[in-house]
């Protein structure tokens, strides 16, 4: 029996003794983790491009849906904790598994920093002095992370309660803007249609890299596969419905903001949704939407901490990360992993706020780096499903439609890396390459070598995966 298969059986046996959740909770998990800070700041970042951003929203939504279908199918085939890392590790082995886990974890704690920047940007509505001092803004950001870290350290029930409540509250301002706001919509504000002056494909690709940040978290329902009733059907339905619902909400609400605020005002806005609400309904709406955005950011930060701590925990359990990441506290949470993830986010927040960079510019840079680090694992997951489902002995081969969705998801990930531009891609690769696991074999790793992995015949030859002369196994002592 393969080591991975043994772990899957253990997970399934443990899950049988727990209550399982159904479609409503699984769908809420997808929606709650996808809707965070990105949508509340994106209209200002998209303003330089004009109405052409609508095409980017449509294309990214299609790509995200295809990628979500891949995650849904993989969650049934490989029901392991760890999401994209677990799938890559099962398909490509230890080296690629570590590389993806490291990069994916980087994308998560960078996302924590980006979400906190958005939170501070909206806190200035109630605390305007935060906009006058970078160090005060840094202090507020660090305190927000520490607060959510505290809830996560108390246990998954406490963190889950925070996540559910904030998910309900965050939908209120978005739904209000997306529906009622069309009465104040002015199509002329979308002109010029391509304000960037770039070729349409270049402009659409650049916008797509920014938009994709708002779709991160679509794989959330695949993580607790053992705790979901009839996961083969429930996860797929929850993921598909969640992505479609969030995509429609994003497109409608973002379009309303672009059509309500003149382009010159939107370019200088650090709280575009609140500014749009104020122009439609008065000053009270400015504060109401600002409060809703703050709650949304806190909820998203809480959810990202949950996910960010479980990725290194899963890698540590596979002996690819230091064992301390996999240890559980008395309250059954990976305390060291939670604290380390939050600490890394706090470091880059303090470093960046120490300069004079504007909040929105900092947010845009962090978005691009996190997006590239997140979509590389997405591409690997597409390849893993192709490898698994095209084997002759597989009882459920891919249908033509499934083949198409997998390749669309893969090309979607590659396209996003291209749209991010060379500098964010280089920064993302630097983050992924910064981890160097020991190549010495531990006793556990040596034992694992005796059992060939399921996908061992499949290899990839490239500069950043092991070649014929590379170590065949990596582990942490």
XYZ file of C-alpha atoms in Angstrom:
477
model
C 0.000 0.000 0.000
C 1.234 3.475 -0.812
C 1.989 5.873 2.053
C -0.457 8.372 0.624
C -3.192 5.754 0.428
C -2.614 4.774 4.045
C -3.012 8.385 5.149
C -6.211 8.695 3.127
C -7.652 5.634 4.856
C -6.737 7.060 8.269
C -8.396 10.348 7.417
C -11.530 8.583 6.205
C -11.729 6.428 9.330
C -11.387 9.486 11.561
C -13.980 11.365 9.542
C -16.567 8.590 9.931
C -16.867 9.400 13.622
C -17.643 13.069 13.067
C -20.767 14.858 11.939
C -20.604 15.800 8.291
C -21.810 18.993 6.651
C -23.955 19.261 3.563
C -24.282 21.469 0.522
C -25.246 24.752 2.298
C -22.192 24.796 4.573
C -19.856 23.646 1.807
C -21.142 26.414 -0.459
C -20.784 28.976 2.336
C -17.157 27.897 2.756
C -16.425 28.600 -0.904
C -18.225 31.956 -0.971
C -16.846 33.101 2.380
C -13.220 32.414 1.480
C -13.429 33.892 -2.020
C -14.975 37.213 -1.021
C -12.305 39.126 0.862
C -10.499 42.402 0.389
C -9.764 42.278 -3.328
C -13.164 43.281 -4.629
C -13.358 46.297 -2.286
C -10.128 47.858 -3.595
C -10.049 46.534 -7.165
C -12.228 49.224 -8.823
C -9.525 51.812 -8.084
C -6.810 49.527 -9.480
C -8.916 48.810 -12.598
C -9.817 52.442 -13.296
C -6.759 53.090 -15.546
C -7.986 50.414 -17.970
C -11.575 51.551 -18.574
C -14.546 49.470 -19.661
C -12.364 46.765 -21.208
C -12.098 45.306 -17.703
C -15.537 43.723 -18.246
C -13.950 41.282 -20.718
C -11.311 40.415 -18.135
C -13.998 39.677 -15.555
C -15.780 37.350 -17.981
C -12.649 35.454 -19.047
C -11.317 35.097 -15.502
C -14.720 33.812 -14.350
C -14.711 31.126 -17.053
C -11.149 30.114 -16.207
C -11.908 30.039 -12.482
C -14.950 27.852 -13.069
C -12.906 25.363 -15.114
C -10.221 25.321 -12.422
C -12.873 24.807 -9.749
C -14.190 21.769 -11.622
C -10.683 20.303 -11.607
C -10.410 20.802 -7.840
C -13.821 19.211 -7.348
C -12.824 16.085 -9.271
C -9.427 15.820 -7.571
C -11.019 16.078 -4.130
C -12.917 12.882 -4.871
C -9.892 11.056 -6.253
C -7.354 12.251 -3.637
C -9.296 13.073 -0.426
C -6.310 14.426 1.513
C -5.739 17.532 3.599
C -3.578 20.138 1.893
C -5.468 21.068 -1.265
C -3.202 21.853 -4.239
C -0.132 20.709 -2.312
C -1.644 17.296 -1.551
C -2.624 16.739 -5.178
C 0.800 17.751 -6.501
C 2.594 15.644 -3.913
C 0.494 12.620 -4.813
C 1.074 13.110 -8.533
C 4.676 14.318 -8.821
C 6.353 13.172 -5.623
C 8.316 14.798 -2.815
C 10.410 17.357 -4.684
C 7.536 18.931 -6.596
C 5.345 18.555 -3.516
C 7.757 20.582 -1.396
C 8.227 23.198 -4.123
C 4.472 23.680 -4.529
C 3.815 23.651 -0.780
C 6.463 26.327 -0.252
C 5.172 28.561 -3.038
C 1.515 28.014 -2.124
C 2.221 28.825 1.508
C 4.063 31.973 0.409
C 1.032 33.046 -1.615
C -1.198 32.586 1.419
C 0.760 34.661 3.925
C 1.397 37.308 1.254
C -2.372 37.323 0.739
C -2.749 37.887 4.474
C -0.609 41.010 4.138
C -2.573 42.206 1.105
C -5.883 41.711 2.892
C -4.594 43.627 5.908
C -3.520 46.529 3.683
C -7.086 46.697 2.381
C -8.407 46.588 5.949
C -6.231 49.537 6.996
C -7.300 51.435 3.893
C -10.943 51.162 4.959
C -10.172 51.797 8.635
C -9.047 55.295 7.638
C -12.751 56.083 7.134
C -13.160 55.862 10.904
C -9.531 56.579 11.898
C -8.241 59.191 9.417
C -4.928 59.587 11.255
C -3.878 56.173 9.887
C -3.350 57.843 6.526
C -0.861 60.312 7.986
C 1.704 57.901 9.425
C 3.045 54.707 7.926
C 4.052 53.410 11.348
C 0.547 53.889 12.756
C -0.856 52.049 9.745
C 1.662 49.250 10.310
C 0.654 49.020 13.978
C -3.033 48.750 13.061
C -2.248 46.069 10.474
C -0.181 44.002 12.905
C -2.867 44.264 15.604
C -5.493 42.983 13.147
C -3.358 39.941 12.325
C -2.675 39.275 16.010
C -6.422 39.436 16.761
C -7.291 36.855 14.092
C -4.319 34.742 15.142
C -5.741 34.685 18.678
C -9.096 33.333 17.459
C -7.348 30.639 15.415
C -5.234 29.548 18.373
C -8.404 29.020 20.438
C -9.565 26.198 18.188
C -11.227 25.526 14.864
C -14.737 26.008 16.308
C -13.973 29.551 17.419
C -12.271 30.414 14.133
C -15.137 28.790 12.223
C -17.719 30.862 14.088
C -15.869 34.067 13.182
C -15.698 32.922 9.568
C -19.431 32.171 9.282
C -20.609 35.416 10.901
C -18.323 37.621 8.827
C -19.355 35.777 5.649
C -22.997 36.711 6.210
C -22.179 40.338 7.024
C -19.814 40.847 4.091
C -22.494 40.020 1.521
C -24.769 42.892 2.579
C -22.852 45.855 1.045
C -21.885 43.927 -2.092
C -25.427 42.766 -2.839
C -26.798 46.268 -2.174
C -24.323 47.899 -4.560
C -24.732 45.169 -7.197
C -28.526 45.517 -7.325
C -29.764 48.928 -6.184
C -26.681 50.701 -7.502
C -27.691 50.264 -11.150
C -30.226 53.078 -10.721
C -27.235 55.484 -10.490
C -25.218 53.819 -13.254
C -23.826 56.102 -16.015
C -22.411 54.231 -19.057
C -20.329 57.262 -20.046
C -18.059 56.635 -17.056
C -16.850 53.419 -18.725
C -15.317 55.429 -21.560
C -12.741 55.432 -23.020
C -13.264 51.702 -23.363
C -9.511 50.946 -23.429
C -8.038 53.820 -21.467
C -4.665 52.121 -20.999
C -3.583 52.668 -24.604
C -2.196 49.126 -24.701
C -3.210 46.449 -27.233
C -6.501 44.863 -26.110
C -4.980 41.446 -25.330
C -2.192 43.005 -23.242
C -4.668 45.189 -21.345
C -7.081 42.309 -20.710
C -4.247 40.066 -19.504
C -2.892 42.725 -17.163
C -6.322 43.283 -15.647
C -6.895 39.527 -15.327
C -3.856 39.145 -13.078
C -5.365 41.708 -10.687
C -8.864 40.227 -10.820
C -7.673 36.672 -10.187
C -6.734 37.593 -6.604
C -10.460 37.896 -5.856
C -11.044 34.300 -6.972
C -8.455 32.725 -4.695
C -10.134 30.387 -2.268
C -12.286 28.633 -4.856
C -10.614 25.362 -3.805
C -11.796 25.781 -0.189
C -14.502 23.093 -0.298
C -11.961 20.500 -1.442
C -9.970 20.729 1.786
C -12.433 19.078 4.259
C -13.516 16.316 1.845
C -13.827 13.778 4.667
C -16.256 16.028 6.549
C -18.712 16.574 3.680
C -21.714 14.385 2.918
C -21.463 12.653 -0.450
C -18.312 14.616 -1.392
C -18.327 13.447 -4.995
C -21.518 15.401 -5.658
C -21.569 17.960 -2.848
C -18.101 19.430 -3.421
C -18.661 19.761 -7.152
C -22.033 21.459 -6.688
C -20.787 23.741 -3.914
C -17.716 24.753 -5.892
C -19.556 25.373 -9.149
C -22.416 27.280 -7.519
C -20.040 29.243 -5.288
C -17.826 30.340 -8.175
C -20.813 31.282 -10.357
C -22.467 33.248 -7.528
C -19.290 35.100 -6.585
C -18.417 35.803 -10.227
C -21.832 37.360 -10.888
C -21.615 39.378 -7.676
C -18.120 40.592 -8.559
C -19.042 41.563 -12.116
C -22.228 43.402 -11.149
C -20.844 45.266 -8.129
C -17.560 46.235 -9.814
C -19.407 47.428 -12.920
C -21.697 49.588 -10.788
C -18.741 51.241 -9.043
C -17.021 51.913 -12.387
C -20.255 53.390 -13.728
C -21.147 55.497 -10.689
C -17.843 57.242 -9.971
C -16.125 59.364 -12.641
C -12.800 57.903 -13.713
C -10.711 60.788 -12.323
C -12.279 60.359 -8.867
C -11.956 56.583 -8.946
C -8.246 56.801 -9.772
C -7.551 58.617 -6.505
C -9.952 56.648 -4.310
C -8.612 54.454 -1.502
C -12.127 53.207 -0.632
C -13.965 52.991 -3.987
C -17.003 51.038 -2.766
C -17.567 53.437 0.129
C -17.110 56.449 -2.163
C -19.615 55.004 -4.644
C -22.138 54.315 -1.876
C -21.751 57.873 -0.558
C -22.392 59.345 -4.005
C -25.570 57.270 -4.332
C -27.092 57.270 -0.851
C -25.316 59.894 1.206
C -22.658 60.074 3.892
C -24.200 57.374 6.072
C -23.712 54.823 3.286
C -20.033 55.750 3.116
C -19.573 54.629 6.715
C -21.888 51.618 6.352
C -20.006 50.221 3.352
C -16.696 51.038 4.995
C -17.728 49.019 8.054
C -18.877 46.158 5.826
C -15.536 46.182 4.022
C -13.650 46.068 7.330
C -15.716 43.082 8.457
C -15.114 41.372 5.119
C -11.367 41.881 5.391
C -11.276 40.526 8.944
C -13.297 37.475 7.936
C -11.113 36.803 4.930
C -7.978 37.242 7.040
C -9.355 34.707 9.504
C -10.077 32.216 6.722
C -6.666 32.631 5.095
C -4.958 31.975 8.431
C -6.920 28.720 8.705
C -5.766 27.610 5.247
C -2.218 28.994 5.510
C -1.571 27.037 8.690
C -2.862 23.739 7.274
C -0.647 23.700 4.164
C 2.703 23.501 6.032
C 1.041 21.174 8.527
C 0.202 18.730 5.717
C 3.732 19.054 4.295
C 5.235 18.438 7.735
C 3.158 15.292 8.117
C 4.726 14.116 4.837
C 8.192 14.911 6.272
C 8.754 17.760 3.785
C 8.506 20.679 6.248
C 10.047 20.870 9.733
C 8.090 18.689 12.131
C 7.169 21.649 14.323
C 4.721 22.796 11.619
C 2.777 19.561 12.024
C 2.501 19.514 15.815
C -0.936 20.212 17.274
C -1.577 22.212 20.422
C -3.841 21.145 23.282
C -6.688 22.750 21.363
C -5.961 20.605 18.294
C -4.611 23.391 16.087
C -1.173 23.721 14.430
C -0.076 26.555 16.724
C 3.478 26.882 15.411
C 2.215 26.984 11.829
C -0.376 29.645 12.689
C 2.121 31.866 14.509
C 4.793 31.526 11.808
C 2.374 32.385 8.988
C 1.172 35.478 10.841
C 4.733 36.506 11.709
C 5.812 36.368 8.041
C 2.872 38.569 7.032
C 3.720 41.078 9.761
C 7.336 41.358 8.580
C 6.498 42.518 5.060
C 3.771 44.813 6.384
C 6.225 46.646 8.655
C 8.888 46.857 5.942
C 6.504 48.277 3.365
C 4.700 50.712 5.657
C 8.029 52.169 6.736
C 8.278 53.908 3.340
C 6.032 56.471 1.659
C 4.260 54.084 -0.715
C 0.511 54.619 -1.100
C -1.808 51.938 0.240
C -3.352 51.082 -3.100
C 0.020 50.767 -4.843
C 1.291 48.435 -2.127
C -1.877 46.389 -2.382
C -1.471 46.037 -6.166
C 2.115 44.771 -5.878
C 1.190 42.236 -3.191
C -1.777 41.078 -5.259
C 0.400 40.309 -8.269
C 3.025 38.383 -6.286
C 0.410 36.338 -4.412
C -1.502 35.611 -7.615
C 1.547 34.187 -9.384
C 2.449 32.046 -6.360
C -1.126 30.735 -6.194
C -1.709 29.906 -9.859
C 1.473 27.819 -10.260
C -0.034 25.108 -7.999
C -3.290 25.458 -9.946
C -1.449 24.561 -13.158
C 0.149 21.537 -11.490
C -3.252 20.329 -10.294
C -4.521 20.362 -13.880
C -1.567 18.209 -14.926
C -2.113 15.813 -12.015
C -5.702 15.182 -13.069
C -4.660 14.605 -16.674
C -2.046 12.100 -15.539
C -4.402 10.285 -13.214
C -7.461 10.125 -15.435
C -5.709 9.195 -18.686
C -4.205 5.977 -17.293
C -5.607 2.958 -19.129
C -6.567 1.149 -15.916
C -8.568 4.118 -14.633
C -12.254 3.088 -14.416
C -13.462 6.644 -15.022
C -11.629 8.120 -18.021
C -12.038 11.768 -18.903
C -14.866 12.850 -21.161
C -14.171 15.327 -23.981
C -15.807 18.129 -21.958
C -13.624 17.339 -18.948
C -10.534 17.365 -21.143
C -11.509 20.827 -22.369
C -12.130 22.222 -18.872
C -8.801 20.866 -17.599
C -6.849 22.471 -20.428
C -8.759 25.734 -20.053
C -7.862 25.736 -16.348
C -4.215 25.027 -17.147
C -4.012 27.715 -19.849
C -5.884 30.045 -17.493
C -3.081 29.676 -14.915
C -0.351 30.220 -17.520
C -2.193 33.255 -18.888
C -2.399 34.813 -15.439
C 1.337 34.413 -14.927
C 1.887 36.164 -18.259
C -0.532 38.942 -17.359
C 1.196 39.614 -14.051
C 4.304 40.777 -15.901
C 7.980 39.847 -15.555
C 8.748 41.625 -12.269
C 5.977 40.012 -10.146
C 6.782 36.646 -11.752
C 10.445 37.011 -10.772
C 9.494 37.972 -7.217
C 7.133 34.998 -7.034
C 9.807 32.613 -8.307
C 12.229 34.041 -5.759
C 9.736 33.288 -2.992
C 9.233 29.728 -4.256
C 12.970 29.126 -4.699
C 13.926 30.538 -1.310
C 13.197 27.254 0.463
C 15.978 24.681 0.272
C 15.081 21.401 1.958
C 17.789 19.029 3.070
C 18.503 16.352 0.495
C 19.600 13.798 3.073
C 17.316 10.843 3.470
C 15.786 10.167 6.836
C 14.765 6.688 7.876
C 11.174 7.419 7.016
C 12.098 8.742 3.579
C 14.248 5.696 2.881
C 11.334 3.434 3.703
C 9.128 5.439 1.396
C 11.616 4.895 -1.440
C 10.955 1.150 -1.305
C 7.371 1.709 -2.389
C 7.081 3.270 -5.845
C 4.691 6.178 -6.153
C 1.608 5.778 -8.263
C 2.647 8.321 -10.879
C 6.374 7.624 -10.888
C 6.616 7.069 -14.705
C 5.433 10.634 -15.312
C 8.143 13.289 -15.050
C 8.585 16.874 -16.168
C 11.887 18.130 -17.550
C 12.406 21.795 -16.789
C 14.835 24.039 -15.016
C 12.927 24.143 -11.771
C 12.047 20.473 -11.325
C 14.576 17.718 -10.587
C 16.627 16.439 -13.495
C 18.194 13.009 -13.851
C 21.092 14.111 -11.623
C 18.889 15.704 -8.961
C 18.172 14.070 -5.598
C 15.260 11.681 -5.872
C 13.968 12.415 -2.404
C 13.870 15.451 -0.152
C 13.050 15.662 3.520
C 13.503 17.766 6.626
C 15.313 16.260 9.599
